[in-house]
Amino acid sequence: MVNSLAKHYSPLVNRTIDPLTEVTTSVGATEGIFAILQGMINEGDEVVVLEPAFDIYPAQIQMAGGICKYVALEYNDKEKIWKLDMAKLEKSINKKTKMLILNTPHNPTGKVFTRNELEDIRNIVLRHQQVTVVMDEVYEKLVYDNKKHVRFASLDGMWDRTLTVSSCGKTFSCTGWKVGWIYGSSKLIQPIMLANQWIQFCVSSPTQKAFSDIITISDQPYEGFHDYYSYISNVYEKKRNHLMESLKKGNLDPIVPEGGFFIMANTSKHTFDAQYINEPGPTGASPVSRDWGFARYLTKEIGVTPIPPSAFYCDETKHFASNLARFAFCKTDPYLQEARVRLEKLGKK
Ligand code: PMP
């Protein structure tokens, strides 16, 4: 599998990747990130993540003894984009900062970082030599509206500073396979290999072999498209457009995602019975936050279930998610059509 990955990524990062020392496999991206943190983070090291943040990051940072520092991605309603304040990002970095975790395309916002943004981040990273960048690029092939996924590791000077994590789950619609990988300079890959000796040891070989065969043929024409990757992003772009329309019909205010397969929508035009907020949540605490209440209301009364995005915020900032809900469009077309019918009912309430 490492040979196929080295072959696939070498042209994408403009260098010849050594399959044995610059690529390693993991049990999905989830275990890949876990191994990076276990291999590189010591008690008290700080790790910067962008909020809203995929919820495994803070949990795994804590498990490694690290301290999570958050910088907010802020939604700019006028420009209709999620923005990162570079000054705030730089301010969050100090001598204890060991790592910066970035995710593009981003879960849950759907933001795809532009080359300019990534170059600004690179300039910050160049000023802080102790920082390693972990790029979570699991949605790398799912980018829409002719936008481009830019690999941070391909930027000038960033190969030696970056670990890139990805997996087969999103691109090949097989999240249960749990086949993931990490590529980067051998100096950065080595601690992960050492950590993995004591975690999963190896990824099951039948799935490695199967995935290796898949990635080898995915560059070939597929279903009338130049390759499998253009086919799958086209499929998801149509699904995104369909769900965007359905959410609008439901009197929700969706934010267009540029990549990935989630849509964040503003739910503030809706009111619902207080019971949905007053029922205790999974920890037994009551009342739950408004976004939880809305997710329950929509599930029980309309039959469509979003994720409450407060799960992607820390305790101090959870309130930013009060009026948000995250919807997924990685569903079959009949399923999305049924969601349309149900959301239309919501719109008429
Ligand atoms: N990173 C992000 C941003 C994700 O959204 C997910 C899955 N939800 C993962 C990593 C996990 O990937 P895998 O299934 O390969 O472990």
PDB file of C-alpha atoms in Angstrom, residues 63-312:
ATOM      1  CA  MET A  63      -4.966  11.635  25.963  1.00  0.00           C
ATOM      2  CA  ALA A  64      -1.400  12.453  24.909  1.00  0.00           C
ATOM      3  CA  GLY A  65      -1.033  14.903  27.840  1.00  0.00           C
ATOM      4  CA  GLY A  66      -1.146  17.962  25.584  1.00  0.00           C
ATOM      5  CA  ILE A  67      -3.044  21.204  26.035  1.00  0.00           C
ATOM      6  CA  CYS A  68      -5.490  22.284  23.371  1.00  0.00           C
ATOM      7  CA  LYS A  69      -5.431  25.951  22.308  1.00  0.00           C
ATOM      8  CA  TYR A  70      -8.299  27.131  20.151  1.00  0.00           C
ATOM      9  CA  VAL A  71      -8.418  29.767  17.432  1.00  0.00           C
ATOM     10  CA  ALA A  72     -11.851  30.498  15.956  1.00  0.00           C
ATOM     11  CA  LEU A  73     -12.811  30.296  12.334  1.00  0.00           C
ATOM     12  CA  GLU A  74     -15.265  33.171  12.096  1.00  0.00           C
ATOM     13  CA  TYR A  75     -18.181  33.257   9.688  1.00  0.00           C
ATOM     14  CA  ASN A  76     -18.332  36.474   7.716  1.00  0.00           C
ATOM     15  CA  ASP A  77     -21.976  36.923   6.743  1.00  0.00           C
ATOM     16  CA  LYS A  78     -21.275  39.628   4.138  1.00  0.00           C
ATOM     17  CA  GLU A  79     -18.639  37.675   2.222  1.00  0.00           C
ATOM     18  CA  LYS A  80     -20.370  34.343   3.007  1.00  0.00           C
ATOM     19  CA  ILE A  81     -17.076  32.722   3.992  1.00  0.00           C
ATOM     20  CA  TRP A  82     -15.395  31.320   7.092  1.00  0.00           C
ATOM     21  CA  LYS A  83     -12.308  33.362   7.886  1.00  0.00           C
ATOM     22  CA  LEU A  84      -9.189  32.739   9.939  1.00  0.00           C
ATOM     23  CA  ASP A  85      -7.689  35.783  11.620  1.00  0.00           C
ATOM     24  CA  MET A  86      -3.955  35.258  10.999  1.00  0.00           C
ATOM     25  CA  ALA A  87      -2.957  37.661  13.772  1.00  0.00           C
ATOM     26  CA  LYS A  88      -5.027  35.632  16.264  1.00  0.00           C
ATOM     27  CA  LEU A  89      -3.448  32.433  14.974  1.00  0.00           C
ATOM     28  CA  GLU A  90       0.066  33.778  15.473  1.00  0.00           C
ATOM     29  CA  LYS A  91      -0.842  35.111  18.906  1.00  0.00           C
ATOM     30  CA  SER A  92      -1.913  31.615  19.987  1.00  0.00           C
ATOM     31  CA  ILE A  93       1.615  30.287  19.366  1.00  0.00           C
ATOM     32  CA  ASN A  94       4.274  30.426  22.070  1.00  0.00           C
ATOM     33  CA  LYS A  95       7.395  28.474  23.071  1.00  0.00           C
ATOM     34  CA  LYS A  96       5.303  25.577  24.364  1.00  0.00           C
ATOM     35  CA  THR A  97       3.413  25.209  21.072  1.00  0.00           C
ATOM     36  CA  LYS A  98       4.509  21.963  19.475  1.00  0.00           C
ATOM     37  CA  MET A  99       1.860  21.457  16.843  1.00  0.00           C
ATOM     38  CA  LEU A 100      -0.828  23.084  14.717  1.00  0.00           C
ATOM     39  CA  ILE A 101      -3.653  20.885  13.418  1.00  0.00           C
ATOM     40  CA  LEU A 102      -5.386  22.132  10.281  1.00  0.00           C
ATOM     41  CA  ASN A 103      -8.168  20.503   8.323  1.00  0.00           C
ATOM     42  CA  THR A 104      -8.990  21.319   4.708  1.00  0.00           C
ATOM     43  CA  PRO A 105     -11.609  20.762   3.323  1.00  0.00           C
ATOM     44  CA  HIS A 106     -12.916  21.457   6.781  1.00  0.00           C
ATOM     45  CA  ASN A 107     -15.394  19.499   8.884  1.00  0.00           C
ATOM     46  CA  PRO A 108     -17.934  20.853   9.870  1.00  0.00           C
ATOM     47  CA  THR A 109     -17.859  24.170   7.918  1.00  0.00           C
ATOM     48  CA  GLY A 110     -16.976  22.901   4.417  1.00  0.00           C
ATOM     49  CA  LYS A 111     -14.311  25.604   4.124  1.00  0.00           C
ATOM     50  CA  VAL A 112     -11.540  24.919   1.607  1.00  0.00           C
ATOM     51  CA  PHE A 113      -8.452  26.937   2.531  1.00  0.00           C
ATOM     52  CA  THR A 114      -7.120  28.998  -0.369  1.00  0.00           C
ATOM     53  CA  ARG A 115      -3.482  29.036  -1.462  1.00  0.00           C
ATOM     54  CA  ASN A 116      -3.183  32.599  -0.105  1.00  0.00           C
ATOM     55  CA  GLU A 117      -4.498  31.576   3.302  1.00  0.00           C
ATOM     56  CA  LEU A 118      -2.191  28.564   3.452  1.00  0.00           C
ATOM     57  CA  GLU A 119       0.765  30.736   2.420  1.00  0.00           C
ATOM     58  CA  ASP A 120      -0.063  33.160   5.229  1.00  0.00           C
ATOM     59  CA  ILE A 121      -0.090  30.221   7.642  1.00  0.00           C
ATOM     60  CA  ARG A 122       3.205  29.008   6.181  1.00  0.00           C
ATOM     61  CA  ASN A 123       4.767  32.405   6.897  1.00  0.00           C
ATOM     62  CA  ILE A 124       3.665  32.113  10.516  1.00  0.00           C
ATOM     63  CA  VAL A 125       5.021  28.557  10.751  1.00  0.00           C
ATOM     64  CA  LEU A 126       8.380  29.727   9.356  1.00  0.00           C
ATOM     65  CA  ARG A 127       8.645  32.163  12.259  1.00  0.00           C
ATOM     66  CA  HIS A 128       8.085  29.369  14.845  1.00  0.00           C
ATOM     67  CA  GLN A 129      10.570  26.585  14.173  1.00  0.00           C
ATOM     68  CA  GLN A 130       9.323  24.349  17.027  1.00  0.00           C
ATOM     69  CA  VAL A 131       5.883  23.909  15.385  1.00  0.00           C
ATOM     70  CA  THR A 132       4.939  20.868  13.277  1.00  0.00           C
ATOM     71  CA  VAL A 133       1.824  21.177  11.130  1.00  0.00           C
ATOM     72  CA  VAL A 134      -0.583  18.247  10.975  1.00  0.00           C
ATOM     73  CA  MET A 135      -2.820  18.515   7.927  1.00  0.00           C
ATOM     74  CA  ASP A 136      -6.015  16.487   8.116  1.00  0.00           C
ATOM     75  CA  GLU A 137      -6.931  16.154   4.438  1.00  0.00           C
ATOM     76  CA  VAL A 138      -9.453  13.304   4.533  1.00  0.00           C
ATOM     77  CA  TYR A 139     -11.812  15.281   2.251  1.00  0.00           C
ATOM     78  CA  GLU A 140      -8.983  16.137  -0.195  1.00  0.00           C
ATOM     79  CA  LYS A 141     -10.836  14.793  -3.264  1.00  0.00           C
ATOM     80  CA  LEU A 142     -14.229  16.314  -2.418  1.00  0.00           C
ATOM     81  CA  VAL A 143     -13.915  19.919  -3.571  1.00  0.00           C
ATOM     82  CA  TYR A 144     -16.606  21.760  -5.546  1.00  0.00           C
ATOM     83  CA  ASP A 145     -17.240  24.716  -7.877  1.00  0.00           C
ATOM     84  CA  ASN A 146     -13.840  24.260  -9.590  1.00  0.00           C
ATOM     85  CA  LYS A 147     -12.053  25.136  -6.354  1.00  0.00           C
ATOM     86  CA  LYS A 148      -8.676  23.490  -5.825  1.00  0.00           C
ATOM     87  CA  HIS A 149      -7.421  21.539  -2.843  1.00  0.00           C
ATOM     88  CA  VAL A 150      -3.964  22.934  -2.023  1.00  0.00           C
ATOM     89  CA  ARG A 151      -1.616  20.605  -0.144  1.00  0.00           C
ATOM     90  CA  PHE A 152       0.174  22.483   2.608  1.00  0.00           C
ATOM     91  CA  ALA A 153       3.104  20.027   2.305  1.00  0.00           C
ATOM     92  CA  SER A 154       3.625  21.212  -1.298  1.00  0.00           C
ATOM     93  CA  LEU A 155       4.240  24.853  -0.290  1.00  0.00           C
ATOM     94  CA  ASP A 156       7.832  26.106  -0.317  1.00  0.00           C
ATOM     95  CA  GLY A 157       9.685  25.018   2.815  1.00  0.00           C
ATOM     96  CA  MET A 158       6.760  23.054   4.270  1.00  0.00           C
ATOM     97  CA  TRP A 159       7.658  19.445   3.377  1.00  0.00           C
ATOM     98  CA  ASP A 160       9.974  19.141   6.389  1.00  0.00           C
ATOM     99  CA  ARG A 161       7.417  20.784   8.693  1.00  0.00           C
ATOM    100  CA  THR A 162       4.227  18.925   7.736  1.00  0.00           C
ATOM    101  CA  LEU A 163       2.557  15.588   8.361  1.00  0.00           C
ATOM    102  CA  THR A 164      -0.381  14.996   6.014  1.00  0.00           C
ATOM    103  CA  VAL A 165      -3.096  12.575   7.090  1.00  0.00           C
ATOM    104  CA  SER A 166      -5.736  11.074   4.837  1.00  0.00           C
ATOM    105  CA  SER A 167      -7.760   7.897   4.420  1.00  0.00           C
ATOM    106  CA  CYS A 168      -9.934   5.900   2.046  1.00  0.00           C
ATOM    107  CA  GLY A 169     -13.129   6.477   4.047  1.00  0.00           C
ATOM    108  CA  LYS A 170     -14.526   9.637   2.416  1.00  0.00           C
ATOM    109  CA  THR A 171     -13.053   9.376  -1.089  1.00  0.00           C
ATOM    110  CA  PHE A 172     -14.137   5.779  -1.612  1.00  0.00           C
ATOM    111  CA  SER A 173     -17.269   5.803   0.574  1.00  0.00           C
ATOM    112  CA  CYS A 174     -15.973   3.076   2.883  1.00  0.00           C
ATOM    113  CA  THR A 175     -15.537   4.640   6.318  1.00  0.00           C
ATOM    114  CA  GLY A 176     -15.814   1.232   7.997  1.00  0.00           C
ATOM    115  CA  TRP A 177     -12.653  -0.041   6.267  1.00  0.00           C
ATOM    116  CA  LYS A 178     -10.519   2.168   8.475  1.00  0.00           C
ATOM    117  CA  VAL A 179      -7.575   2.354   6.111  1.00  0.00           C
ATOM    118  CA  GLY A 180      -5.598   5.557   6.568  1.00  0.00           C
ATOM    119  CA  TRP A 181      -2.111   6.904   5.995  1.00  0.00           C
ATOM    120  CA  ILE A 182       0.314   9.693   6.786  1.00  0.00           C
ATOM    121  CA  TYR A 183       3.043  11.124   4.568  1.00  0.00           C
ATOM    122  CA  GLY A 184       5.810  13.580   5.351  1.00  0.00           C
ATOM    123  CA  SER A 185       9.581  13.780   5.833  1.00  0.00           C
ATOM    124  CA  SER A 186      11.220  10.674   7.328  1.00  0.00           C
ATOM    125  CA  LYS A 187      12.227  12.647  10.426  1.00  0.00           C
ATOM    126  CA  LEU A 188       8.552  13.346  11.197  1.00  0.00           C
ATOM    127  CA  ILE A 189       7.264   9.927  10.120  1.00  0.00           C
ATOM    128  CA  GLN A 190       9.687   7.994  12.355  1.00  0.00           C
ATOM    129  CA  PRO A 191       8.082   8.827  15.732  1.00  0.00           C
ATOM    130  CA  ILE A 192       4.696   7.761  14.333  1.00  0.00           C
ATOM    131  CA  MET A 193       6.097   4.418  13.202  1.00  0.00           C
ATOM    132  CA  LEU A 194       7.602   3.956  16.661  1.00  0.00           C
ATOM    133  CA  ALA A 195       4.314   4.847  18.384  1.00  0.00           C
ATOM    134  CA  ASN A 196       2.404   2.491  16.102  1.00  0.00           C
ATOM    135  CA  GLN A 197       4.646  -0.401  17.187  1.00  0.00           C
ATOM    136  CA  TRP A 198       2.760  -0.158  20.489  1.00  0.00           C
ATOM    137  CA  ILE A 199      -0.713   0.807  19.223  1.00  0.00           C
ATOM    138  CA  GLN A 200      -2.129  -1.173  16.300  1.00  0.00           C
ATOM    139  CA  PHE A 201       1.202  -2.591  14.994  1.00  0.00           C
ATOM    140  CA  CYS A 202      -0.154  -2.827  11.431  1.00  0.00           C
ATOM    141  CA  VAL A 203      -3.264  -2.281   9.323  1.00  0.00           C
ATOM    142  CA  SER A 204      -5.035  -5.493   8.292  1.00  0.00           C
ATOM    143  CA  SER A 205      -3.292  -6.708   5.142  1.00  0.00           C
ATOM    144  CA  PRO A 206      -6.370  -7.725   3.056  1.00  0.00           C
ATOM    145  CA  THR A 207      -7.748  -4.178   3.251  1.00  0.00           C
ATOM    146  CA  GLN A 208      -4.291  -2.723   2.516  1.00  0.00           C
ATOM    147  CA  LYS A 209      -4.040  -4.899  -0.589  1.00  0.00           C
ATOM    148  CA  ALA A 210      -7.577  -4.032  -1.706  1.00  0.00           C
ATOM    149  CA  PHE A 211      -6.999  -0.326  -1.197  1.00  0.00           C
ATOM    150  CA  SER A 212      -3.663  -0.497  -3.005  1.00  0.00           C
ATOM    151  CA  ASP A 213      -5.468  -1.978  -6.047  1.00  0.00           C
ATOM    152  CA  ILE A 214      -8.183   0.713  -5.823  1.00  0.00           C
ATOM    153  CA  ILE A 215      -5.781   3.654  -5.707  1.00  0.00           C
ATOM    154  CA  THR A 216      -3.818   2.216  -8.631  1.00  0.00           C
ATOM    155  CA  ILE A 217      -6.846   2.251 -10.950  1.00  0.00           C
ATOM    156  CA  SER A 218      -8.520   5.432  -9.666  1.00  0.00           C
ATOM    157  CA  ASP A 219      -6.496   7.670 -11.994  1.00  0.00           C
ATOM    158  CA  GLN A 220      -8.137   5.981 -14.984  1.00  0.00           C
ATOM    159  CA  PRO A 221     -11.285   7.250 -16.774  1.00  0.00           C
ATOM    160  CA  TYR A 222     -14.457   6.398 -14.850  1.00  0.00           C
ATOM    161  CA  GLU A 223     -18.157   6.709 -15.759  1.00  0.00           C
ATOM    162  CA  GLY A 224     -17.400   9.278 -18.468  1.00  0.00           C
ATOM    163  CA  PHE A 225     -15.075  11.319 -16.229  1.00  0.00           C
ATOM    164  CA  HIS A 226     -11.348  11.923 -16.562  1.00  0.00           C
ATOM    165  CA  ASP A 227     -10.754   9.784 -13.447  1.00  0.00           C
ATOM    166  CA  TYR A 228     -12.608   8.384 -10.420  1.00  0.00           C
ATOM    167  CA  TYR A 229     -11.827  11.506  -8.379  1.00  0.00           C
ATOM    168  CA  SER A 230     -13.552  13.901 -10.794  1.00  0.00           C
ATOM    169  CA  TYR A 231     -16.500  11.486 -10.891  1.00  0.00           C
ATOM    170  CA  ILE A 232     -16.927  11.357  -7.097  1.00  0.00           C
ATOM    171  CA  SER A 233     -16.607  15.126  -6.593  1.00  0.00           C
ATOM    172  CA  ASN A 234     -19.194  15.632  -9.336  1.00  0.00           C
ATOM    173  CA  VAL A 235     -21.572  13.176  -7.636  1.00  0.00           C
ATOM    174  CA  TYR A 236     -21.202  14.950  -4.290  1.00  0.00           C
ATOM    175  CA  GLU A 237     -21.498  18.425  -5.793  1.00  0.00           C
ATOM    176  CA  LYS A 238     -24.939  17.445  -7.154  1.00  0.00           C
ATOM    177  CA  LYS A 239     -25.942  16.017  -3.775  1.00  0.00           C
ATOM    178  CA  ARG A 240     -24.735  19.198  -2.068  1.00  0.00           C
ATOM    179  CA  ASN A 241     -26.821  21.339  -4.428  1.00  0.00           C
ATOM    180  CA  HIS A 242     -29.883  19.173  -3.820  1.00  0.00           C
ATOM    181  CA  LEU A 243     -29.605  19.374  -0.025  1.00  0.00           C
ATOM    182  CA  MET A 244     -28.892  23.143  -0.185  1.00  0.00           C
ATOM    183  CA  GLU A 245     -32.239  23.611  -1.957  1.00  0.00           C
ATOM    184  CA  SER A 246     -34.033  21.318   0.488  1.00  0.00           C
ATOM    185  CA  LEU A 247     -32.690  23.267   3.470  1.00  0.00           C
ATOM    186  CA  LYS A 248     -33.806  26.550   1.921  1.00  0.00           C
ATOM    187  CA  LYS A 249     -37.270  25.067   1.425  1.00  0.00           C
ATOM    188  CA  GLY A 250     -37.182  24.175   5.123  1.00  0.00           C
ATOM    189  CA  ASN A 251     -36.708  27.858   5.942  1.00  0.00           C
ATOM    190  CA  LEU A 252     -33.179  27.163   7.085  1.00  0.00           C
ATOM    191  CA  ASP A 253     -30.268  29.329   6.038  1.00  0.00           C
ATOM    192  CA  PRO A 254     -27.537  27.024   4.687  1.00  0.00           C
ATOM    193  CA  ILE A 255     -23.921  28.149   4.237  1.00  0.00           C
ATOM    194  CA  VAL A 256     -22.506  26.819   0.947  1.00  0.00           C
ATOM    195  CA  PRO A 257     -19.715  24.303   1.670  1.00  0.00           C
ATOM    196  CA  GLU A 258     -16.799  24.416  -0.807  1.00  0.00           C
ATOM    197  CA  GLY A 259     -15.768  20.849   0.014  1.00  0.00           C
ATOM    198  CA  GLY A 260     -16.431  17.820   2.216  1.00  0.00           C
ATOM    199  CA  PHE A 261     -19.934  16.468   2.673  1.00  0.00           C
ATOM    200  CA  PHE A 262     -21.550  18.591   5.351  1.00  0.00           C
ATOM    201  CA  ILE A 263     -23.680  21.730   5.271  1.00  0.00           C
ATOM    202  CA  MET A 264     -23.911  24.095   8.218  1.00  0.00           C
ATOM    203  CA  ALA A 265     -27.257  25.886   8.355  1.00  0.00           C
ATOM    204  CA  ASN A 266     -28.606  28.699  10.470  1.00  0.00           C
ATOM    205  CA  THR A 267     -31.749  27.581  12.286  1.00  0.00           C
ATOM    206  CA  SER A 268     -32.691  30.870  13.960  1.00  0.00           C
ATOM    207  CA  LYS A 269     -35.945  31.334  12.020  1.00  0.00           C
ATOM    208  CA  HIS A 270     -37.387  28.312  13.840  1.00  0.00           C
ATOM    209  CA  THR A 271     -38.953  28.083  17.267  1.00  0.00           C
ATOM    210  CA  PHE A 272     -39.776  24.788  18.972  1.00  0.00           C
ATOM    211  CA  ASP A 273     -41.231  23.413  22.180  1.00  0.00           C
ATOM    212  CA  ALA A 274     -39.103  23.911  25.322  1.00  0.00           C
ATOM    213  CA  GLN A 275     -39.378  20.169  26.099  1.00  0.00           C
ATOM    214  CA  TYR A 276     -36.644  19.498  23.521  1.00  0.00           C
ATOM    215  CA  ILE A 277     -34.234  21.654  25.478  1.00  0.00           C
ATOM    216  CA  ASN A 278     -35.373  20.617  28.950  1.00  0.00           C
ATOM    217  CA  GLU A 279     -34.986  16.839  28.470  1.00  0.00           C
ATOM    218  CA  PRO A 280     -31.587  15.815  29.910  1.00  0.00           C
ATOM    219  CA  GLY A 281     -28.727  15.212  27.471  1.00  0.00           C
ATOM    220  CA  PRO A 282     -26.358  12.203  27.307  1.00  0.00           C
ATOM    221  CA  THR A 283     -24.470  13.351  30.420  1.00  0.00           C
ATOM    222  CA  GLY A 284     -27.749  13.738  32.335  1.00  0.00           C
ATOM    223  CA  ALA A 285     -27.428  17.538  32.323  1.00  0.00           C
ATOM    224  CA  SER A 286     -30.444  19.709  31.582  1.00  0.00           C
ATOM    225  CA  PRO A 287     -31.268  22.007  29.869  1.00  0.00           C
ATOM    226  CA  VAL A 288     -29.254  21.121  26.775  1.00  0.00           C
ATOM    227  CA  SER A 289     -27.997  23.799  24.366  1.00  0.00           C
ATOM    228  CA  ARG A 290     -30.355  25.210  21.728  1.00  0.00           C
ATOM    229  CA  ASP A 291     -28.598  23.382  18.870  1.00  0.00           C
ATOM    230  CA  TRP A 292     -29.165  20.055  20.696  1.00  0.00           C
ATOM    231  CA  GLY A 293     -32.779  20.974  21.251  1.00  0.00           C
ATOM    232  CA  PHE A 294     -33.213  21.851  17.585  1.00  0.00           C
ATOM    233  CA  ALA A 295     -31.594  18.557  16.481  1.00  0.00           C
ATOM    234  CA  ARG A 296     -34.033  16.628  18.717  1.00  0.00           C
ATOM    235  CA  TYR A 297     -37.006  18.624  17.493  1.00  0.00           C
ATOM    236  CA  LEU A 298     -36.111  18.072  13.844  1.00  0.00           C
ATOM    237  CA  THR A 299     -35.500  14.357  14.411  1.00  0.00           C
ATOM    238  CA  LYS A 300     -38.741  13.757  16.289  1.00  0.00           C
ATOM    239  CA  GLU A 301     -41.135  16.046  14.431  1.00  0.00           C
ATOM    240  CA  ILE A 302     -39.706  16.095  10.907  1.00  0.00           C
ATOM    241  CA  GLY A 303     -37.641  12.885  10.662  1.00  0.00           C
ATOM    242  CA  VAL A 304     -34.369  14.529   9.596  1.00  0.00           C
ATOM    243  CA  THR A 305     -31.378  14.395  11.963  1.00  0.00           C
ATOM    244  CA  PRO A 306     -28.613  17.001  11.963  1.00  0.00           C
ATOM    245  CA  ILE A 307     -25.573  17.021  14.290  1.00  0.00           C
ATOM    246  CA  PRO A 308     -25.552  19.775  16.948  1.00  0.00           C
ATOM    247  CA  PRO A 309     -22.319  21.662  16.090  1.00  0.00           C
ATOM    248  CA  SER A 310     -21.635  22.653  19.717  1.00  0.00           C
ATOM    249  CA  ALA A 311     -19.854  19.261  19.779  1.00  0.00           C
ATOM    250  CA  PHE A 312     -17.137  20.991  17.725  1.00  0.00           C
TER     251      PHE A 312
END
